[in-house]
XYZ file of C-alpha atoms in Angstrom:
726
model
C 108.708 90.979 148.349
C 107.575 90.958 144.740
C 107.438 87.500 143.252
C 108.482 86.869 139.686
C 109.251 83.869 137.502
C 112.744 84.475 136.253
C 112.246 82.721 132.936
C 110.890 79.664 131.220
C 112.852 76.534 132.014
C 115.224 76.701 129.080
C 116.171 80.298 129.913
C 116.623 80.002 133.683
C 120.389 80.436 133.709
C 120.417 83.414 131.365
C 117.630 85.193 133.230
C 119.250 84.608 136.611
C 122.503 86.043 135.339
C 120.722 89.113 133.978
C 118.545 89.933 136.987
C 119.217 87.907 140.138
C 116.938 88.250 143.161
C 117.984 88.463 146.793
C 115.834 86.397 149.152
C 115.915 87.408 152.806
C 114.662 85.168 155.613
C 114.781 87.573 158.547
C 113.745 87.736 162.186
C 114.282 90.596 164.624
C 118.029 89.894 164.939
C 119.164 87.348 162.359
C 118.962 86.938 158.615
C 119.442 84.027 156.231
C 120.073 85.352 152.729
C 119.918 83.483 149.406
C 120.583 84.442 145.809
C 120.652 82.444 142.560
C 124.053 82.193 140.918
C 124.705 82.947 137.273
C 123.557 79.435 136.325
C 120.325 79.567 138.329
C 121.346 77.502 141.361
C 120.246 78.944 144.696
C 123.198 79.896 146.913
C 123.309 80.797 150.609
C 125.249 84.050 150.824
C 124.679 85.084 154.450
C 123.556 83.646 157.773
C 124.199 85.892 160.717
C 123.144 89.140 162.305
C 120.528 90.997 160.332
C 122.382 94.301 160.436
C 125.441 92.608 158.927
C 123.627 91.124 155.915
C 124.862 92.456 152.558
C 122.454 95.048 151.189
C 123.518 94.788 147.530
C 125.323 91.468 147.216
C 127.149 90.482 144.076
C 125.682 87.556 142.231
C 127.534 84.313 143.017
C 129.567 82.751 140.232
C 128.824 79.380 138.705
C 130.150 75.993 139.772
C 133.646 76.293 138.324
C 134.541 79.100 140.701
C 132.134 78.220 143.518
C 134.056 75.061 144.330
C 131.683 72.255 143.388
C 134.370 69.741 144.230
C 133.962 70.914 147.807
C 131.012 69.195 149.544
C 130.404 72.321 151.583
C 129.967 74.748 148.662
C 127.129 77.172 149.311
C 124.226 75.513 147.487
C 121.003 76.067 149.426
C 119.728 72.521 148.806
C 122.222 70.451 146.811
C 121.041 67.569 144.663
C 122.838 64.252 144.492
C 124.288 62.325 141.578
C 125.570 65.351 139.664
C 128.629 67.565 140.166
C 128.007 67.997 143.905
C 129.986 65.274 145.651
C 129.105 65.819 149.317
C 126.112 64.522 151.240
C 123.151 65.795 149.204
C 120.070 67.379 150.669
C 117.988 65.516 148.110
C 118.707 62.588 145.831
C 116.253 60.971 143.454
C 115.982 58.123 141.007
C 113.811 59.528 138.258
C 111.300 57.408 136.387
C 113.753 56.795 133.528
C 116.470 55.609 135.921
C 118.506 58.811 135.993
C 119.930 59.266 139.508
C 121.088 62.873 139.176
C 119.281 65.967 140.411
C 120.185 69.555 139.468
C 117.884 72.120 141.068
C 117.407 75.639 139.729
C 115.641 78.581 141.289
C 112.209 79.393 139.808
C 110.416 81.819 142.077
C 109.691 82.716 145.655
C 106.981 84.373 147.687
C 106.853 85.779 151.199
C 103.552 86.037 153.062
C 103.293 88.136 156.229
C 101.990 86.313 159.293
C 101.029 87.581 162.721
C 104.221 86.191 164.279
C 106.569 86.789 161.354
C 106.434 85.542 157.786
C 106.204 82.431 155.632
C 108.554 82.193 152.645
C 108.361 79.584 149.906
C 111.294 79.233 147.504
C 110.482 77.023 144.545
C 113.298 74.990 142.985
C 112.982 72.740 139.942
C 115.206 70.215 138.283
C 116.876 71.579 135.135
C 115.353 68.808 133.027
C 112.688 66.849 134.937
C 109.368 68.114 136.326
C 110.680 67.520 139.828
C 110.078 70.332 142.322
C 111.351 71.187 145.778
C 109.831 74.018 147.766
C 112.065 75.297 150.545
C 109.755 76.555 153.290
C 110.734 79.045 156.001
C 108.527 80.299 158.806
C 110.034 83.056 160.918
C 108.993 83.856 164.469
C 110.254 87.408 164.477
C 110.262 88.325 168.162
C 111.634 84.946 169.259
C 114.385 84.967 166.568
C 113.447 81.427 165.548
C 113.352 79.983 162.022
C 111.369 76.855 161.183
C 112.483 75.266 157.913
C 111.193 72.290 155.951
C 110.933 71.030 152.385
C 107.997 70.045 150.197
C 109.048 67.652 147.438
C 106.748 67.083 144.463
C 106.835 64.649 141.561
C 105.405 66.419 138.524
C 106.301 63.671 136.055
C 104.167 60.920 134.577
C 106.155 58.154 136.260
C 106.995 57.153 139.806
C 110.240 58.406 141.311
C 112.277 57.127 144.252
C 113.425 59.558 146.964
C 116.692 58.491 148.558
C 117.629 61.643 150.502
C 115.184 64.288 151.694
C 116.671 66.681 154.219
C 114.593 69.297 155.980
C 117.387 71.854 155.785
C 120.923 72.287 154.508
C 123.010 75.153 155.894
C 126.593 76.220 155.267
C 129.086 77.984 157.512
C 132.547 79.465 157.189
C 135.466 79.117 159.589
C 137.796 76.417 160.905
C 136.909 76.458 164.616
C 133.496 74.815 164.669
C 132.565 72.835 167.780
C 129.632 70.442 168.034
C 127.684 69.714 171.216
C 125.209 66.855 171.001
C 123.343 64.600 173.434
C 123.361 60.837 173.943
C 122.484 58.219 176.541
C 120.380 55.169 177.258
C 117.402 54.165 179.356
C 117.557 55.961 182.742
C 120.677 57.789 181.529
C 119.391 60.239 178.943
C 120.887 63.500 177.653
C 124.583 63.200 178.381
C 126.531 66.027 176.770
C 129.280 65.326 174.237
C 131.422 68.079 172.743
C 134.040 67.871 170.014
C 135.740 70.011 167.399
C 134.616 69.291 163.851
C 137.634 68.352 161.760
C 137.928 67.315 158.113
C 135.437 64.633 157.210
C 131.890 63.862 158.278
C 130.310 63.617 161.705
C 126.948 61.833 161.667
C 124.561 62.024 164.623
C 121.868 59.456 163.995
C 119.185 57.313 165.581
C 117.522 54.264 164.019
C 115.221 52.941 166.735
C 111.996 53.760 164.920
C 109.430 54.435 167.628
C 111.791 55.772 170.309
C 113.723 58.154 168.139
C 115.358 60.154 170.920
C 116.143 57.787 173.783
C 119.763 57.034 172.839
C 120.701 60.032 170.715
C 118.733 63.295 170.734
C 117.782 65.268 167.586
C 119.125 68.529 168.995
C 122.560 70.120 168.822
C 124.570 73.244 169.506
C 127.197 74.369 167.031
C 129.864 76.738 168.303
C 131.035 78.896 165.398
C 134.510 80.110 166.215
C 135.145 77.975 169.281
C 133.528 75.735 171.899
C 129.986 76.568 172.964
C 129.877 79.065 175.840
C 126.923 80.128 177.909
C 126.951 83.909 177.597
C 129.241 84.765 174.702
C 130.209 83.569 171.264
C 128.206 82.642 168.173
C 126.123 79.497 168.567
C 123.625 77.742 166.307
C 120.974 75.847 168.256
C 119.049 73.362 166.123
C 116.308 70.833 166.835
C 114.570 68.472 164.416
C 110.830 68.137 165.068
C 110.685 64.402 164.422
C 110.001 61.424 166.702
C 111.471 58.732 164.468
C 114.789 57.936 162.831
C 116.844 61.042 162.102
C 120.246 62.061 160.750
C 122.235 65.190 161.545
C 125.165 65.333 159.147
C 128.118 67.701 159.710
C 130.523 67.712 156.765
C 133.800 69.629 156.748
C 135.192 69.942 153.231
C 137.806 72.437 152.169
C 139.339 74.364 155.077
C 136.910 76.900 156.456
C 133.708 75.330 155.109
C 131.051 73.323 156.940
C 127.712 71.964 155.715
C 124.957 70.826 158.070
C 122.129 68.633 156.782
C 119.249 67.817 159.138
C 116.308 65.542 158.490
C 114.737 62.106 158.570
C 117.303 59.323 158.389
C 117.217 58.171 154.742
C 118.642 54.711 155.477
C 115.957 52.034 155.030
C 113.412 54.792 154.368
C 113.454 55.293 150.604
C 110.176 56.843 149.448
C 108.292 55.908 146.294
C 106.570 59.025 145.024
C 103.872 58.427 142.395
C 103.025 61.086 139.787
C 101.544 64.233 141.251
C 102.269 63.342 144.875
C 104.227 65.349 147.414
C 106.327 64.512 150.434
C 106.757 67.008 153.255
C 109.748 66.767 155.567
C 109.598 67.585 159.297
C 110.533 71.043 160.527
C 114.084 71.888 161.471
C 113.905 74.611 164.124
C 116.915 76.825 164.754
C 118.297 80.115 165.915
C 121.698 81.772 165.695
C 122.800 83.525 168.859
C 125.817 85.817 169.057
C 125.503 85.953 172.860
C 126.117 82.311 173.668
C 123.919 79.319 174.308
C 121.976 81.048 177.067
C 120.360 83.584 174.764
C 119.645 80.848 172.204
C 117.893 78.757 174.860
C 115.735 81.648 175.982
C 114.626 82.133 172.381
C 113.709 78.451 172.113
C 111.773 78.606 175.385
C 109.758 81.663 174.365
C 108.999 80.048 171.018
C 108.023 76.725 172.625
C 105.630 78.283 175.100
C 103.840 80.132 172.273
C 104.120 77.871 169.248
C 105.976 74.627 169.931
C 103.688 73.044 172.543
C 100.104 73.221 173.788
C 101.005 75.054 177.006
C 99.155 78.179 175.818
C 100.017 80.154 178.938
C 98.370 77.597 181.231
C 100.175 76.848 184.521
C 100.951 73.146 184.807
C 99.534 71.042 187.657
C 101.416 69.699 190.646
C 100.601 65.997 190.428
C 101.169 62.790 192.348
C 101.576 59.489 190.509
C 100.820 56.159 192.186
C 103.467 54.090 190.377
C 106.209 54.277 193.006
C 103.622 53.799 195.750
C 101.795 50.744 194.370
C 103.220 49.435 191.121
C 100.634 46.947 189.825
C 99.315 46.219 193.336
C 96.221 48.328 193.910
C 92.437 48.358 193.959
C 89.746 51.012 194.060
C 89.907 51.517 197.817
C 93.688 51.891 197.858
C 93.654 54.396 195.009
C 90.933 56.467 196.686
C 93.009 56.537 199.859
C 96.073 57.747 197.943
C 93.955 60.358 196.154
C 92.817 61.761 199.504
C 96.364 61.674 200.892
C 97.663 63.395 197.740
C 95.137 66.182 198.187
C 96.103 66.545 201.861
C 99.713 66.845 200.754
C 98.844 69.717 198.433
C 98.840 68.000 195.041
C 96.402 69.318 192.450
C 96.109 66.174 190.351
C 96.357 62.420 190.857
C 97.687 60.260 188.010
C 96.751 56.571 187.872
C 99.595 54.772 186.120
C 99.955 51.321 184.527
C 97.889 48.335 185.665
C 94.276 49.517 185.601
C 93.078 47.542 182.545
C 92.485 44.109 180.909
C 90.639 41.127 182.368
C 90.701 37.374 182.882
C 93.904 35.589 181.997
C 95.066 38.764 180.232
C 94.690 40.958 183.329
C 97.402 43.578 183.663
C 98.830 42.291 186.960
C 102.367 42.661 185.579
C 103.962 43.829 182.337
C 103.514 40.473 180.596
C 99.849 40.819 179.670
C 96.996 43.160 178.920
C 98.410 45.795 176.583
C 95.875 46.336 173.828
C 92.813 45.512 175.949
C 91.810 48.930 177.217
C 88.949 48.025 179.537
C 89.104 48.607 183.310
C 90.085 45.529 185.276
C 86.892 44.274 186.932
C 88.633 42.791 189.972
C 90.623 45.898 190.822
C 88.151 48.469 189.589
C 84.727 46.766 189.602
C 82.984 50.067 188.980
C 85.416 51.273 186.328
C 87.304 54.546 186.343
C 84.415 56.882 187.030
C 84.395 56.416 190.849
C 88.066 57.409 190.887
C 87.364 60.581 188.919
C 84.388 61.373 191.128
C 86.395 60.596 194.260
C 89.151 62.918 193.135
C 86.688 65.693 192.318
C 84.989 65.349 195.690
C 88.298 65.872 197.483
C 89.155 68.899 195.331
C 91.801 67.251 193.159
C 91.893 66.422 189.429
C 92.319 62.976 187.870
C 94.649 61.640 185.166
C 95.256 58.270 183.514
C 98.112 56.336 181.836
C 97.845 54.700 178.387
C 100.193 53.028 175.920
C 98.143 52.893 172.703
C 100.786 51.768 170.183
C 101.818 48.570 171.968
C 100.436 45.083 172.567
C 101.180 42.015 174.667
C 100.874 38.574 173.130
C 98.664 37.771 176.133
C 95.795 40.001 175.043
C 92.546 39.753 173.137
C 93.873 42.274 170.657
C 96.829 40.108 169.671
C 94.686 36.964 169.605
C 92.267 38.622 167.193
C 94.807 40.581 165.137
C 98.243 38.925 165.125
C 98.905 40.605 161.770
C 98.741 44.054 163.382
C 102.270 43.962 164.772
C 105.541 45.193 163.329
C 107.628 42.152 162.407
C 109.304 40.403 159.502
C 108.108 37.077 158.106
C 110.100 33.959 159.024
C 111.631 35.672 162.079
C 110.949 35.052 165.764
C 109.019 37.691 167.655
C 111.295 40.232 169.318
C 110.136 41.670 172.654
C 111.038 44.676 174.740
C 109.356 44.908 178.136
C 107.409 41.808 177.054
C 105.545 43.737 174.376
C 105.353 44.269 170.639
C 104.902 47.374 168.510
C 101.621 47.785 166.678
C 101.901 48.630 162.984
C 100.769 52.240 162.812
C 100.999 52.210 159.022
C 97.683 50.302 159.140
C 94.534 52.463 159.181
C 92.912 49.942 161.559
C 95.754 50.320 164.052
C 95.626 54.087 163.803
C 91.905 53.907 164.572
C 92.534 51.487 167.461
C 95.085 53.864 168.993
C 92.654 56.764 168.947
C 89.739 54.647 170.096
C 91.557 53.271 173.142
C 92.182 56.843 174.341
C 88.782 58.165 173.331
C 86.837 55.343 174.986
C 88.964 55.536 178.124
C 88.312 59.255 178.499
C 84.609 58.876 177.737
C 84.331 56.176 180.408
C 85.908 58.566 182.910
C 84.318 61.977 182.250
C 86.139 64.743 184.010
C 89.607 63.288 183.408
C 91.902 66.232 182.706
C 95.333 64.611 182.286
C 96.780 61.816 180.167
C 100.190 60.161 180.289
C 100.962 58.684 176.848
C 103.709 56.070 177.053
C 105.672 54.024 174.502
C 108.115 51.488 175.906
C 109.390 49.596 172.852
C 111.582 50.490 169.945
C 111.111 48.861 166.561
C 112.829 45.564 165.688
C 112.256 43.362 162.621
C 110.817 46.467 160.910
C 108.312 44.921 158.556
C 104.628 45.456 157.787
C 102.141 42.940 156.438
C 100.048 45.935 155.380
C 102.648 47.552 153.124
C 103.485 45.913 149.821
C 106.842 44.215 149.150
C 108.151 47.306 147.341
C 106.899 49.678 150.057
C 108.518 48.186 153.160
C 110.931 51.107 153.351
C 107.947 53.375 154.023
C 107.284 51.860 157.451
C 109.560 54.034 159.581
C 108.134 57.281 158.207
C 104.521 56.171 157.816
C 104.504 54.995 161.436
C 105.406 58.459 162.717
C 103.122 60.308 160.297
C 100.146 58.182 161.356
C 101.116 58.499 165.010
C 101.016 62.285 164.629
C 97.549 61.999 163.098
C 96.341 60.195 166.224
C 97.994 62.775 168.480
C 96.395 65.596 166.535
C 93.007 63.895 166.635
C 93.201 63.495 170.422
C 94.237 67.140 170.839
C 91.327 68.324 168.704
C 88.792 66.055 170.427
C 89.980 67.050 173.908
C 91.287 70.624 173.662
C 91.411 71.097 177.449
C 93.264 67.843 178.143
C 96.814 68.118 179.468
C 99.004 65.361 178.045
C 102.497 64.200 178.998
C 104.558 62.323 176.413
C 106.689 59.474 177.731
C 108.680 56.857 175.867
C 110.613 54.564 178.160
C 111.685 57.843 179.710
C 113.019 60.438 177.256
C 112.461 58.570 173.989
C 110.192 61.194 172.427
C 111.512 64.528 173.598
C 111.184 66.461 170.360
C 109.023 69.194 168.921
C 107.393 66.772 166.494
C 105.458 65.048 169.262
C 105.379 68.036 171.630
C 103.232 69.938 169.146
C 100.340 67.940 170.637
C 101.508 67.836 174.273
C 102.271 70.152 177.173
C 104.882 68.091 179.031
C 107.389 65.291 178.620
C 108.904 62.695 180.931
C 112.687 63.232 180.836
C 113.774 59.881 182.237
C 112.764 56.948 184.421
C 115.774 57.920 186.520
C 114.366 60.316 189.124
C 117.408 60.465 191.416
C 117.716 64.243 191.911
C 121.512 64.051 191.765
C 121.206 62.647 188.230
C 118.290 64.887 187.282
C 120.368 68.049 187.818
C 122.674 67.485 184.809
C 119.930 65.785 182.810
C 117.487 68.649 183.162
C 120.321 71.097 182.541
C 120.904 69.417 179.170
C 117.200 69.422 178.284
C 117.033 73.114 179.185
C 119.080 74.060 176.143
C 115.940 73.519 174.057
C 112.939 72.957 176.331
C 111.325 75.342 178.844
C 110.850 74.308 182.464
C 107.053 74.051 182.126
C 107.492 71.089 179.761
C 109.966 69.165 181.958
C 108.159 66.763 184.312
C 110.375 66.839 187.381
C 109.209 64.476 190.118
C 110.151 63.894 193.732
C 110.647 60.199 194.476
C 112.737 58.101 196.840
C 115.231 57.284 194.070
C 118.756 57.501 195.458
C 117.377 58.016 198.978
C 118.294 61.707 198.874
C 117.188 64.193 201.544
C 113.569 65.258 200.883
C 114.366 68.981 200.824
C 117.130 68.441 198.268
C 114.769 66.357 196.123
C 112.103 69.073 196.239
C 114.574 71.867 195.522
C 115.643 70.021 192.362
C 112.109 69.114 191.245
C 110.790 72.637 191.791
C 113.121 73.926 189.066
C 110.847 72.192 186.519
C 107.166 71.182 186.445
C 106.887 69.851 189.995
C 105.351 66.426 190.525
C 105.705 63.439 192.820
C 105.722 59.655 192.806
C 105.109 59.243 196.525
C 102.782 57.472 198.927
C 101.795 60.176 201.435
C 100.106 57.556 203.644
C 103.489 56.104 204.568
C 105.599 59.240 204.971
C 107.454 59.942 208.210
C 106.410 63.224 209.822
C 109.570 65.068 208.755
C 109.188 64.066 205.123
C 105.479 64.889 205.225
C 106.192 68.382 206.554
C 108.949 68.964 203.991
C 106.680 67.812 201.157
C 103.702 69.937 202.187
C 105.894 72.994 202.520
C 107.679 72.428 199.214
C 104.413 72.052 197.308
C 102.936 75.172 198.914
C 106.072 77.227 198.214
C 106.065 76.090 194.589
C 102.402 76.919 194.024
C 102.426 80.299 195.768
C 105.905 81.676 195.021
C 107.706 79.765 192.270
C 105.399 78.279 189.667
C 104.835 81.445 187.664
C 108.489 82.425 187.399
C 109.763 78.861 186.826
C 107.194 77.901 184.197
C 107.039 81.218 182.345
C 110.276 83.033 183.169
C 113.508 83.372 181.207
C 116.204 80.880 182.215
C 119.781 81.831 183.092
C 122.131 78.889 183.641
C 124.708 80.075 186.166
C 126.922 77.165 187.261
C 126.890 74.114 185.026
C 126.767 70.613 186.505
C 130.236 69.109 186.441
C 131.994 72.466 186.354
C 132.384 72.345 190.128
C 130.742 70.993 193.278
C 127.754 73.310 192.950
C 125.177 73.820 190.209
C 122.814 76.774 189.945
C 120.368 78.598 187.693
C 117.728 81.268 187.915
C 114.480 82.276 186.217
C 113.234 85.844 185.653
C 109.752 86.977 184.673
C 109.545 88.927 181.426
C 108.855 92.212 183.227
C 111.793 91.437 185.584
C 109.609 91.989 188.633
C 110.468 88.617 190.107
C 113.211 85.996 189.895
C 113.930 82.637 191.496
C 117.394 81.147 191.969
C 118.079 77.456 192.579
C 121.431 76.137 193.837
C 122.388 72.552 194.648
C 125.549 71.294 196.302
C 126.463 68.091 194.462
C 129.672 67.356 196.402
C 131.286 68.398 199.673
C 133.254 71.646 199.397
C 134.162 73.648 202.489
C 135.138 76.655 200.361
C 131.815 76.782 198.524
C 130.207 79.190 200.982
C 132.831 81.812 200.180
C 132.094 81.729 196.458
C 129.382 83.956 195.094
C 126.796 83.098 192.478
C 125.772 85.883 190.102
C 122.144 85.822 188.957
C 121.253 86.892 185.426
C 118.472 88.846 183.770
C 117.587 91.190 186.637
C 116.748 94.835 186.069
C 119.949 96.647 187.066
C 118.035 99.794 188.063
C 115.516 98.154 190.399
C 115.946 96.911 193.941
C 115.033 93.370 194.879
C 114.009 91.971 198.220
C 115.879 88.691 198.761
C 114.229 85.790 200.559
C 115.283 82.202 200.993
C 112.181 80.087 200.548
C 111.625 76.407 201.306
C 113.963 76.469 204.294
C 113.846 73.063 205.967
C 110.929 73.000 208.442
C 112.194 73.904 211.892
C 115.308 75.664 210.583
C 115.977 79.333 209.930
C 117.722 80.779 206.891
C 121.495 81.123 207.109
C 121.611 83.343 204.024
C 123.422 86.594 204.842
C 121.119 88.662 202.645
C 117.886 86.953 203.719
C 115.083 89.554 203.823
C 117.437 92.312 202.695
C 117.371 94.391 199.493
C 119.974 94.937 196.813
C 119.918 96.469 193.352
C 119.779 94.204 190.367
C 123.121 95.599 189.225
C 124.784 94.801 192.532
C 123.411 91.263 192.580
C 124.479 90.550 188.987
C 127.940 92.125 189.303
C 128.934 91.206 192.869
C 126.846 88.095 193.330
C 125.478 86.545 196.468
C 127.036 84.066 198.902
C 125.131 80.874 199.577
C 125.333 78.899 202.837
C 126.049 75.599 201.062
C 129.038 73.339 201.712
C 127.935 69.715 202.150
C 126.643 67.408 199.455
C 122.828 67.669 199.222
C 122.736 71.162 200.686
C 120.434 73.292 198.538
C 118.822 76.705 198.480
C 115.975 78.427 196.665
C 116.022 82.231 196.645
C 113.205 84.555 195.643
C 113.988 88.056 194.337
C 111.035 90.455 194.363
C 111.349 93.924 192.849
C 110.087 96.861 194.890
C-alpha cells in the first residue's frame, strides 16, 4: 500500500477529512480495517471476515457523533485524560505535567513478509512530540494477527507512561460471552464463562514472576452468544507476556464492547527519557466464525511454526527421576534408573532437583543450595559427565533441571550477594518454597542466570534437554539496584531481562530442547515459549485432573508443547494414565526398577505405541475436541494429519455410565471421500479389542456423520483408535 504523510501537524485534521486512507490488516480469512476520521483520529471500522470488509467505506465522523462519551467508541488506540472517558490504551504525564493524550494518524506502511505482512501505523499526539506506532504482523495462512505498540518520547523532557496496552479492539453486539482461565498450584486452567454486561470485567494477575499460575493471559470471546466448539464467531486472544498482565473488557453503551490487552499498568509506571522507546508485548489473536475449534487449530499451526522452537522436531519420550527418588539419589542410583528407563523405551532421562551445592549448603532438601550451581560432590563425585556418558552408552539422551532466578538463604550466592534479591527495605524476608527471587533487573543477576546454565551444560557435554523452573512469585517487590524513582520499573524490567537470558541460551544452544516450568503452569504463555519447545502444565499429574486441564490448555497450545507425564498420582490404572498422557507430549515420572510386571508391560507397550503410531499425528496433527470434560461421563478428542492420511482418537471414561457404550463419538477432520482402516491400539496387554469396528474400514464421511461406538462404560475405561487412510 502506498504510504503518504497526510499533512504537517497543524493540518492533520483538514487533510484527513479531504483524503482519508483505508488501512487493511488482512490474513487469508479475516480483516481488521482502520480509517482516520474527519479530525485525524484513527478509527476501527471493521473486524471480521475478509470478504465482508467494506471496499469503499465512508469516512467516520468526529467525536461529537462518534460517541466519545461512550468508553467503547471505535478509536483504534484511545489516549487518556482527554475526551475519552473509558479505560485508555495509553495514558501519559508529559514533561510539563499535562496528563492528556490525543493521538492523530500520521502515516502507515505495509511490508510484505514470507508468512504475511508487517504493518506499522504511526500515531502522534496533536500537540506533543509523543508517538505511538501500532504494529501488526499477519500470518496469512494461519489467520493469526500479532499486534503490539512501540511508544516513543520525542520531547526534550522525561515523560511518565501510566497505561501502555498492546492492543485495543472494539466489537458490536449485546451478546458477548467471555471464557477465561483461573486456578492455583496443582489446580491450573479451570474454565470460567460469563456474559459481559454493562461495566468492566478485569482479568488480571500481579504475581510478578509467575504471571500465569493463578489467572492465565488467554481468553475466548463469544460474539453473539456463549463460546461453542464448531460454530459461532469467537475471538481467541493470548498475551505473550510472563509477568503481570491486564485484560480489560468494557461494555459501554448498549451494543459496544472494548477489549484492552497488555502489561498490567498498576505499580509499573514507566519513566521514558527523551528519545527513548518502550515496546509492549505481542497480543496474538484470531477471529473464527466456525467456533473455538477452528480458532484453536489456527493457534496450533501458528505455534508450531512461529510461536515456539519446535521447528518440526518430534519431541522426546522422557523419564524424570523426581517421583522415583526426590532428593535421595547418588550416581549409582541414577545410572540404574537411566538403564531401566532405556529398557522401558524412554528416549531421554531427566535429572531433576537435588544434584547441586556442597557442604552445609548441599541441596539435600529445598531449604538450601539454590544459587550454587556446582554438582554435589557426595552424590555426584565425578560431576554430571558420567551420567551423560552413561546415558549415551545405553542409547538414551540426558537432560538436567535448573532454577536460575532463585536463591536460598543457605547458599554461597546469598552469603556473597544479599543485595541481589527482590525485597523492600525494613521488611522481613518473605519466602515461598524456602527461597527468594533474584533481582533480574540487575545486570549481574542476568549474567549469573545465564552463567549457571552455560556452565552446567559445558560441564555435561552432550546434554540435550533442560528443564527451567521458577517456584516463587514476587513479594516485597523492591530493588536495591533501581533508584527510588524507578522502583515501578521492576516488574517489567525483570521479565525483559529474563527474556534476554532465555534468548541468549537459545542462541548459544540451538539444538537444546527446553521445557519451561514455574511451580507448574506459572509461565504458560507465548512470551516465554518463544525460547522453549515445551511447558509443564501442572504439578498435578493425576490423569483424571489432567483431562480437563489439558483440554483447557488446548484452546491455545498444541499437543507437542504440553508435557503430559504418567505418574502414580491418584493411583489410576496404568493403561488409563498412558492413554491420557499419550494425547500430549508423552513422558513419565516413574521408577521402572520397582514396577510390577503388569505395569511394566503396560508401560513398555504404551511407549512403543506412542513412538511408532501416535507421535506424528498427536504432535503435528490438527486437533478436534469432540466431547468436553464435564459435559458428560466421557471425554474425547482426535488429531488428524494435514494431508488427512491418518488420525488418532482418544476417549476416556471419567465416571461410570452403563449407557455410554451405546453412544457414538463422531471424529472430525477426516477426508469424507477416503476410506480409513480402524484399529484400536494400546489394548491392555493380554486383552483383545472389544471395538466393533476394530480392523474394519469405513469412509471418512460415514465416520464423521454416523460416528463410532466405543466399548467404554466404567470409570477409567479408555480407548485409543488409529484411523489410516487407504
